[in-house]
């Protein structure tokens, strides 16, 4: 199987590239800074030699987009919007023009598209799309707008021979350095992994092995198209999420942080408090209905596995084929 991964040099792309290559698939990564024979240059917005890789491929998994780990200035928000929408548009154009188009196009999206809420979980059927919630910072609506426009760029692409799936992914947890699990673990080990602003906001997540398994599942199920939530079935409040993470690292306490303390921390890390304060209570309705079973459905066992793999100094075993 030939798999093309635009924007595949980040954490999630590295996880997929590693797993799919280990299974014997031909994986080609499209990147602005190619290194090695299986990486091909593209700029994320205009046609180029890379379109030859799309033609004749089996699967496209588009992960391209500016990182959300930054200050949410107007300039950065616009860069997030443009990089996501333009990359989806140009990938759609390449698929539409291919003589032998891929059979499936998996387009990265985000669980952030759902409303900030703690009262009920958001699935694909009855979940509330965000953007007009009362009592939250106004700029949070722009993140939802980015997600909606991102998905719209895929929906509007005319690709009659290619099935399209929008991956509304929660945070992918892996022991790789520089990823979100690494950052949160570092805070926990420093004793800073306590509740933020009370810790009632929900955290949605997915174990890296389950993420790869879900991608495989979606590739193989021709009846699944449209938006699909990639999140473990048991999101939990942030205070409990961090308590379990501290327990996995055997750290007895974690200092709590107020909203203003979180603002200072986010500024120092050049990140944004939306990533900490927005309640993302998202569950995988369509995956569950289709028969997908998570190997790591709860955070306690997932955190224990990730911590063990990190202690062993590596990524751990490659995802199994089941």
Tab-separated table of N, CA, C and O in Angstrom, residues 56-151:
chain	number	residue	atom	x	y	z
A	56	UNK	N	-1.718	7.533	-8.268
A	56	UNK	CA	-1.317	6.144	-8.133
A	56	UNK	C	-1.145	5.673	-6.708
A	56	UNK	O	-0.863	4.492	-6.471
A	57	UNK	N	-1.294	6.563	-5.747
A	57	UNK	CA	-1.208	6.157	-4.342
A	57	UNK	C	-2.513	5.494	-3.909
A	57	UNK	O	-3.530	5.565	-4.601
A	58	UNK	N	-2.472	4.840	-2.760
A	58	UNK	CA	-3.668	4.189	-2.211
A	58	UNK	C	-4.366	5.041	-1.166
A	58	UNK	O	-5.594	5.070	-1.090
A	59	UNK	N	-3.573	5.730	-0.354
A	59	UNK	CA	-4.106	6.485	0.776
A	59	UNK	C	-3.354	7.803	0.910
A	59	UNK	O	-2.131	7.836	0.785
A	60	UNK	N	-4.091	8.889	1.172
A	60	UNK	CA	-3.492	10.168	1.536
A	60	UNK	C	-3.946	10.518	2.947
A	60	UNK	O	-5.154	10.472	3.245
A	61	UNK	N	-2.999	10.835	3.820
A	61	UNK	CA	-3.307	11.257	5.192
A	61	UNK	C	-2.716	12.650	5.367
A	61	UNK	O	-1.511	12.804	5.611
A	62	UNK	N	-3.536	13.671	5.224
A	62	UNK	CA	-3.033	15.045	5.258
A	62	UNK	C	-3.018	15.582	6.687
A	62	UNK	O	-4.066	15.799	7.290
A	63	UNK	N	-1.813	15.813	7.189
A	63	UNK	CA	-1.632	16.321	8.553
A	63	UNK	C	-1.126	17.753	8.571
A	63	UNK	O	-0.826	18.289	9.635
A	64	UNK	N	-1.011	18.388	7.402
A	64	UNK	CA	-0.335	19.675	7.306
A	64	UNK	C	-1.096	20.785	8.016
A	64	UNK	O	-2.322	20.847	7.985
A	65	UNK	N	-0.342	21.664	8.652
A	65	UNK	CA	-0.919	22.828	9.328
A	65	UNK	C	0.037	23.354	10.377
A	65	UNK	O	0.764	22.581	11.014
A	66	UNK	N	0.035	24.664	10.551
A	66	UNK	CA	0.918	25.278	11.541
A	66	UNK	C	0.592	24.753	12.925
A	66	UNK	O	-0.566	24.565	13.283
A	67	UNK	N	1.598	24.504	13.742
A	67	UNK	CA	1.400	23.979	15.088
A	67	UNK	C	0.509	24.899	15.919
A	67	UNK	O	0.610	26.130	15.828
A	68	UNK	N	-0.343	24.293	16.758
A	68	UNK	CA	-1.187	25.082	17.664
A	68	UNK	C	-0.441	25.459	18.931
A	68	UNK	O	-0.958	26.214	19.757
A	69	UNK	N	0.764	24.939	19.097
A	69	UNK	CA	1.555	25.242	20.288
A	69	UNK	C	2.281	26.569	20.082
A	69	UNK	O	3.472	26.627	19.766
A	70	UNK	N	1.515	27.648	20.241
A	70	UNK	CA	2.056	28.990	20.048
A	70	UNK	C	1.120	29.972	20.738
A	70	UNK	O	0.038	29.609	21.205
A	71	UNK	N	1.542	31.231	20.811
A	71	UNK	CA	0.661	32.273	21.314
A	71	UNK	C	-0.425	32.535	20.281
A	71	UNK	O	-0.138	32.611	19.076
A	72	UNK	N	-1.667	32.667	20.714
A	72	UNK	CA	-2.777	32.851	19.777
A	72	UNK	C	-2.949	34.327	19.427
A	72	UNK	O	-3.974	34.945	19.698
A	73	UNK	N	-1.903	34.876	18.843
A	73	UNK	CA	-1.992	36.226	18.309
A	73	UNK	C	-2.796	36.185	17.015
A	73	UNK	O	-2.989	35.114	16.415
A	74	UNK	N	-3.253	37.339	16.550
A	74	UNK	CA	-4.002	37.371	15.301
A	74	UNK	C	-3.156	36.824	14.152
A	74	UNK	O	-3.660	36.072	13.298
A	75	UNK	N	-1.874	37.165	14.142
A	75	UNK	CA	-0.993	36.684	13.081
A	75	UNK	C	-0.866	35.168	13.101
A	75	UNK	O	-0.944	34.504	12.055
A	76	UNK	N	-0.699	34.584	14.299
A	76	UNK	CA	-0.559	33.134	14.397
A	76	UNK	C	-1.857	32.414	14.084
A	76	UNK	O	-1.854	31.349	13.455
A	77	UNK	N	-2.978	32.993	14.512
A	77	UNK	CA	-4.270	32.374	14.200
A	77	UNK	C	-4.517	32.367	12.693
A	77	UNK	O	-5.011	31.383	12.134
A	78	UNK	N	-4.168	33.450	12.031
A	78	UNK	CA	-4.336	33.502	10.577
A	78	UNK	C	-3.412	32.509	9.888
A	78	UNK	O	-3.798	31.880	8.887
A	79	UNK	N	-2.194	32.337	10.430
A	79	UNK	CA	-1.278	31.353	9.865
A	79	UNK	C	-1.813	29.937	10.038
A	79	UNK	O	-1.692	29.095	9.136
A	80	UNK	N	-2.431	29.661	11.187
A	80	UNK	CA	-3.062	28.361	11.407
A	80	UNK	C	-4.169	28.124	10.391
A	80	UNK	O	-4.277	27.047	9.788
A	81	UNK	N	-5.000	29.135	10.205
A	81	UNK	CA	-6.112	29.030	9.259
A	81	UNK	C	-5.590	28.786	7.848
A	81	UNK	O	-6.000	27.823	7.168
A	82	UNK	N	-4.698	29.641	7.386
A	82	UNK	CA	-4.246	29.569	6.003
A	82	UNK	C	-3.514	28.263	5.716
A	82	UNK	O	-3.720	27.642	4.665
A	83	UNK	N	-2.652	27.831	6.636
A	83	UNK	CA	-1.873	26.617	6.391
A	83	UNK	C	-2.772	25.391	6.309
A	83	UNK	O	-2.521	24.482	5.497
A	84	UNK	N	-3.817	25.353	7.116
A	84	UNK	CA	-4.718	24.205	7.096
A	84	UNK	C	-5.622	24.215	5.864
A	84	UNK	O	-5.749	23.214	5.156
A	85	UNK	N	-6.249	25.335	5.620
A	85	UNK	CA	-7.191	25.420	4.502
A	85	UNK	C	-6.476	25.271	3.162
A	85	UNK	O	-6.937	24.533	2.273
A	86	UNK	N	-5.340	25.947	3.004
A	86	UNK	CA	-4.621	25.885	1.732
A	86	UNK	C	-4.078	24.489	1.461
A	86	UNK	O	-4.123	24.005	0.323
A	87	UNK	N	-3.564	23.824	2.488
A	87	UNK	CA	-3.020	22.482	2.269
A	87	UNK	C	-4.129	21.501	1.910
A	87	UNK	O	-3.959	20.648	1.024
A	88	UNK	N	-5.289	21.616	2.572
A	88	UNK	CA	-6.417	20.737	2.232
A	88	UNK	C	-6.907	21.018	0.813
A	88	UNK	O	-7.244	20.092	0.059
A	89	UNK	N	-6.938	22.292	0.446
A	89	UNK	CA	-7.400	22.654	-0.903
A	89	UNK	C	-6.473	22.086	-1.972
A	89	UNK	O	-6.928	21.483	-2.955
A	90	UNK	N	-5.156	22.234	-1.783
A	90	UNK	CA	-4.225	21.803	-2.822
A	90	UNK	C	-4.135	20.278	-2.887
A	90	UNK	O	-3.960	19.702	-3.970
A	91	UNK	N	-4.302	19.609	-1.754
A	91	UNK	CA	-4.367	18.146	-1.773
A	91	UNK	C	-5.624	17.689	-2.519
A	91	UNK	O	-5.566	16.765	-3.344
A	92	UNK	N	-6.743	18.355	-2.257
A	92	UNK	CA	-7.972	18.024	-2.976
A	92	UNK	C	-7.840	18.231	-4.469
A	92	UNK	O	-8.323	17.408	-5.275
A	93	UNK	N	-7.174	19.316	-4.867
A	93	UNK	CA	-6.959	19.571	-6.300
A	93	UNK	C	-6.112	18.463	-6.929
A	93	UNK	O	-6.398	18.004	-8.042
A	94	UNK	N	-5.071	18.031	-6.218
A	94	UNK	CA	-4.188	16.991	-6.742
A	94	UNK	C	-4.935	15.667	-6.892
A	94	UNK	O	-4.755	14.944	-7.884
A	95	UNK	N	-5.776	15.342	-5.922
A	95	UNK	CA	-6.560	14.104	-6.000
A	95	UNK	C	-7.562	14.189	-7.145
A	95	UNK	O	-7.747	13.236	-7.913
A	96	UNK	N	-8.199	15.358	-7.294
A	96	UNK	CA	-9.203	15.533	-8.346
A	96	UNK	C	-8.593	15.376	-9.740
A	96	UNK	O	-9.255	14.893	-10.668
A	97	UNK	N	-7.342	15.780	-9.888
A	97	UNK	CA	-6.688	15.750	-11.196
A	97	UNK	C	-5.916	14.457	-11.462
A	97	UNK	O	-5.407	14.259	-12.573
A	98	UNK	N	-5.841	13.576	-10.479
A	98	UNK	CA	-5.048	12.358	-10.628
A	98	UNK	C	-5.712	11.382	-11.605
A	98	UNK	O	-6.934	11.184	-11.570
A	99	UNK	N	-4.907	10.773	-12.465
A	99	UNK	CA	-5.427	9.738	-13.366
A	99	UNK	C	-5.814	8.492	-12.576
A	99	UNK	O	-6.778	7.795	-12.928
A	100	UNK	N	-5.062	8.208	-11.498
A	100	UNK	CA	-5.348	7.071	-10.609
A	100	UNK	C	-5.432	7.601	-9.173
A	100	UNK	O	-4.463	7.510	-8.408
A	101	UNK	N	-6.559	8.166	-8.812
A	101	UNK	CA	-6.672	8.793	-7.490
A	101	UNK	C	-6.648	7.761	-6.366
A	101	UNK	O	-7.011	6.599	-6.564
A	102	UNK	N	-6.217	8.175	-5.173
A	102	UNK	CA	-6.242	7.271	-4.022
A	102	UNK	C	-7.674	6.898	-3.662
A	102	UNK	O	-8.612	7.640	-3.951
A	103	UNK	N	-7.822	5.756	-3.016
A	103	UNK	CA	-9.185	5.322	-2.669
A	103	UNK	C	-9.717	6.009	-1.419
A	103	UNK	O	-10.934	6.062	-1.203
A	104	UNK	N	-8.810	6.550	-0.594
A	104	UNK	CA	-9.282	7.224	0.612
A	104	UNK	C	-8.353	8.395	0.942
A	104	UNK	O	-7.145	8.313	0.767
A	105	UNK	N	-8.971	9.483	1.397
A	105	UNK	CA	-8.248	10.685	1.836
A	105	UNK	C	-8.664	10.957	3.279
A	105	UNK	O	-9.801	11.324	3.547
A	106	UNK	N	-7.712	10.738	4.186
A	106	UNK	CA	-7.930	11.048	5.589
A	106	UNK	C	-7.344	12.432	5.850
A	106	UNK	O	-6.152	12.659	5.664
A	107	UNK	N	-8.208	13.349	6.269
A	107	UNK	CA	-7.820	14.744	6.465
A	107	UNK	C	-7.837	15.067	7.958
A	107	UNK	O	-8.868	14.931	8.610
A	108	UNK	N	-6.711	15.501	8.482
A	108	UNK	CA	-6.652	15.853	9.893
A	108	UNK	C	-7.605	17.010	10.178
A	108	UNK	O	-7.722	17.963	9.392
A	109	UNK	N	-8.319	16.893	11.301
A	109	UNK	CA	-9.138	17.979	11.825
A	109	UNK	C	-8.833	18.037	13.319
A	109	UNK	O	-7.722	17.704	13.736
A	110	UNK	N	-9.766	18.419	14.140
A	110	UNK	CA	-9.480	18.554	15.565
A	110	UNK	C	-10.743	18.452	16.406
A	110	UNK	O	-11.815	18.920	16.008
A	111	UNK	N	-10.593	17.861	17.590
A	111	UNK	CA	-11.693	17.793	18.546
A	111	UNK	C	-12.056	19.170	19.084
A	111	UNK	O	-13.127	19.340	19.688
A	112	UNK	N	-11.200	20.156	18.837
A	112	UNK	CA	-11.480	21.525	19.280
A	112	UNK	C	-12.703	22.106	18.581
A	112	UNK	O	-13.251	23.125	19.023
A	113	UNK	N	-13.169	21.476	17.520
A	113	UNK	CA	-14.356	21.973	16.818
A	113	UNK	C	-15.593	21.945	17.704
A	113	UNK	O	-16.536	22.710	17.499
A	114	UNK	N	-15.582	21.094	18.735
A	114	UNK	CA	-16.755	20.980	19.613
A	114	UNK	C	-16.767	22.072	20.684
A	114	UNK	O	-15.744	22.672	20.998
A	115	UNK	N	-17.944	22.269	21.233
A	115	UNK	CA	-18.140	23.322	22.221
A	115	UNK	C	-17.438	23.011	23.533
A	115	UNK	O	-17.274	21.851	23.923
A	116	UNK	N	-17.025	24.064	24.198
A	116	UNK	CA	-16.508	24.002	25.567
A	116	UNK	C	-17.675	23.639	26.480
A	116	UNK	O	-18.610	24.419	26.665
A	117	UNK	N	-17.626	22.417	27.030
A	117	UNK	CA	-18.721	21.991	27.905
A	117	UNK	C	-18.241	20.865	28.815
A	117	UNK	O	-17.343	20.107	28.480
A	118	UNK	N	-18.894	20.776	29.987
A	118	UNK	CA	-18.597	19.714	30.943
A	118	UNK	C	-19.821	18.837	31.221
A	118	UNK	O	-19.694	17.762	31.792
A	119	UNK	N	-20.996	19.280	30.789
A	119	UNK	CA	-22.240	18.615	31.183
A	119	UNK	C	-22.485	17.310	30.446
A	119	UNK	O	-23.130	16.397	30.968
A	120	UNK	N	-21.985	17.181	29.230
A	120	UNK	CA	-22.215	15.977	28.436
A	120	UNK	C	-21.093	15.839	27.421
A	120	UNK	O	-20.407	16.810	27.091
A	121	UNK	N	-20.936	14.615	26.911
A	121	UNK	CA	-19.881	14.358	25.936
A	121	UNK	C	-20.344	14.713	24.533
A	121	UNK	O	-21.539	14.636	24.211
A	122	UNK	N	-19.400	15.078	23.703
A	122	UNK	CA	-19.672	15.385	22.299
A	122	UNK	C	-19.290	14.197	21.420
A	122	UNK	O	-18.116	13.812	21.365
A	123	UNK	N	-20.285	13.606	20.755
A	123	UNK	CA	-19.973	12.638	19.712
A	123	UNK	C	-20.339	13.247	18.368
A	123	UNK	O	-20.748	14.404	18.280
A	124	UNK	N	-20.193	12.466	17.285
A	124	UNK	CA	-20.436	13.011	15.957
A	124	UNK	C	-21.917	13.211	15.661
A	124	UNK	O	-22.272	13.923	14.719
A	125	UNK	N	-22.794	12.594	16.445
A	125	UNK	CA	-24.227	12.636	16.156
A	125	UNK	C	-24.934	13.803	16.859
A	125	UNK	O	-25.716	14.523	16.252
A	126	UNK	N	-24.648	13.973	18.137
A	126	UNK	CA	-25.360	14.999	18.901
A	126	UNK	C	-24.427	16.021	19.536
A	126	UNK	O	-24.869	16.875	20.295
A	127	UNK	N	-23.142	15.950	19.231
A	127	UNK	CA	-22.196	16.894	19.802
A	127	UNK	C	-22.466	18.316	19.354
A	127	UNK	O	-22.946	18.551	18.240
A	128	UNK	N	-22.156	19.252	20.216
A	128	UNK	CA	-22.374	20.667	19.925
A	128	UNK	C	-21.117	21.275	19.314
A	128	UNK	O	-20.036	21.207	19.906
A	129	UNK	N	-21.250	21.846	18.133
A	129	UNK	CA	-20.135	22.564	17.532
A	129	UNK	C	-19.974	23.896	18.264
A	129	UNK	O	-20.950	24.570	18.579
A	130	UNK	N	-18.747	24.256	18.574
A	130	UNK	CA	-18.491	25.453	19.364
A	130	UNK	C	-18.517	26.726	18.544
A	130	UNK	O	-18.845	26.736	17.364
A	131	UNK	N	-18.143	27.810	19.213
A	131	UNK	CA	-18.037	29.095	18.542
A	131	UNK	C	-18.903	30.183	19.133
A	131	UNK	O	-18.638	31.364	18.926
A	132	UNK	N	-19.949	29.779	19.870
A	132	UNK	CA	-20.831	30.799	20.455
A	132	UNK	C	-21.129	30.520	21.924
A	132	UNK	O	-22.151	30.953	22.451
A	133	UNK	N	-20.208	29.805	22.607
A	133	UNK	CA	-20.434	29.519	24.011
A	133	UNK	C	-20.335	30.798	24.846
A	133	UNK	O	-19.457	31.626	24.596
A	134	UNK	N	-21.207	30.969	25.832
A	134	UNK	CA	-21.102	32.146	26.702
A	134	UNK	C	-19.987	31.965	27.723
A	134	UNK	O	-19.638	30.849	28.106
A	135	UNK	N	-19.396	33.075	28.126
A	135	UNK	CA	-18.450	33.055	29.230
A	135	UNK	C	-17.065	32.543	28.914
A	135	UNK	O	-16.305	32.196	29.819
A	136	UNK	N	-16.710	32.474	27.624
A	136	UNK	CA	-15.350	32.055	27.263
A	136	UNK	C	-14.712	33.170	26.433
A	136	UNK	O	-15.422	34.000	25.848
A	137	UNK	N	-13.390	33.216	26.387
A	137	UNK	CA	-12.729	34.264	25.590
A	137	UNK	C	-13.203	34.250	24.139
A	137	UNK	O	-13.362	33.184	23.532
A	138	UNK	N	-13.406	35.435	23.601
A	138	UNK	CA	-13.942	35.545	22.250
A	138	UNK	C	-13.081	34.890	21.192
A	138	UNK	O	-13.595	34.342	20.213
A	139	UNK	N	-11.752	34.928	21.393
A	139	UNK	CA	-10.874	34.392	20.352
A	139	UNK	C	-10.949	32.867	20.250
A	139	UNK	O	-10.495	32.282	19.262
A	140	UNK	N	-11.548	32.186	21.280
A	140	UNK	CA	-11.715	30.743	21.171
A	140	UNK	C	-12.577	30.388	19.961
A	140	UNK	O	-12.411	29.325	19.369
A	141	UNK	N	-13.487	31.273	19.588
A	141	UNK	CA	-14.348	31.013	18.445
A	141	UNK	C	-13.541	30.898	17.157
A	141	UNK	O	-13.961	30.196	16.222
A	142	UNK	N	-12.407	31.572	17.108
A	142	UNK	CA	-11.598	31.515	15.888
A	142	UNK	C	-11.009	30.120	15.687
A	142	UNK	O	-10.863	29.652	14.550
A	143	UNK	N	-10.673	29.442	16.790
A	143	UNK	CA	-10.178	28.068	16.683
A	143	UNK	C	-11.232	27.158	16.069
A	143	UNK	O	-10.917	26.273	15.266
A	144	UNK	N	-12.479	27.360	16.460
A	144	UNK	CA	-13.575	26.574	15.888
A	144	UNK	C	-13.748	26.924	14.412
A	144	UNK	O	-13.967	26.038	13.568
A	145	UNK	N	-13.626	28.207	14.101
A	145	UNK	CA	-13.735	28.633	12.697
A	145	UNK	C	-12.642	27.987	11.848
A	145	UNK	O	-12.899	27.553	10.709
A	146	UNK	N	-11.446	27.904	12.387
A	146	UNK	CA	-10.357	27.237	11.682
A	146	UNK	C	-10.739	25.789	11.380
A	146	UNK	O	-10.591	25.301	10.249
A	147	UNK	N	-11.236	25.094	12.406
A	147	UNK	CA	-11.610	23.681	12.233
A	147	UNK	C	-12.719	23.519	11.200
A	147	UNK	O	-12.674	22.614	10.353
A	148	UNK	N	-13.713	24.391	11.251
A	148	UNK	CA	-14.826	24.282	10.301
A	148	UNK	C	-14.359	24.542	8.871
A	148	UNK	O	-14.752	23.831	7.934
A	149	UNK	N	-13.525	25.558	8.694
A	149	UNK	CA	-13.012	25.856	7.357
A	149	UNK	C	-12.074	24.755	6.856
A	149	UNK	O	-12.046	24.454	5.654
A	150	UNK	N	-11.327	24.170	7.763
A	150	UNK	CA	-10.431	23.059	7.444
A	150	UNK	C	-11.233	21.892	6.868
A	150	UNK	O	-10.904	21.342	5.817
A	151	UNK	N	-12.294	21.529	7.580
A	151	UNK	CA	-13.144	20.432	7.117
A	151	UNK	C	-13.883	20.800	5.836
A	151	UNK	O	-14.055	19.958	4.941
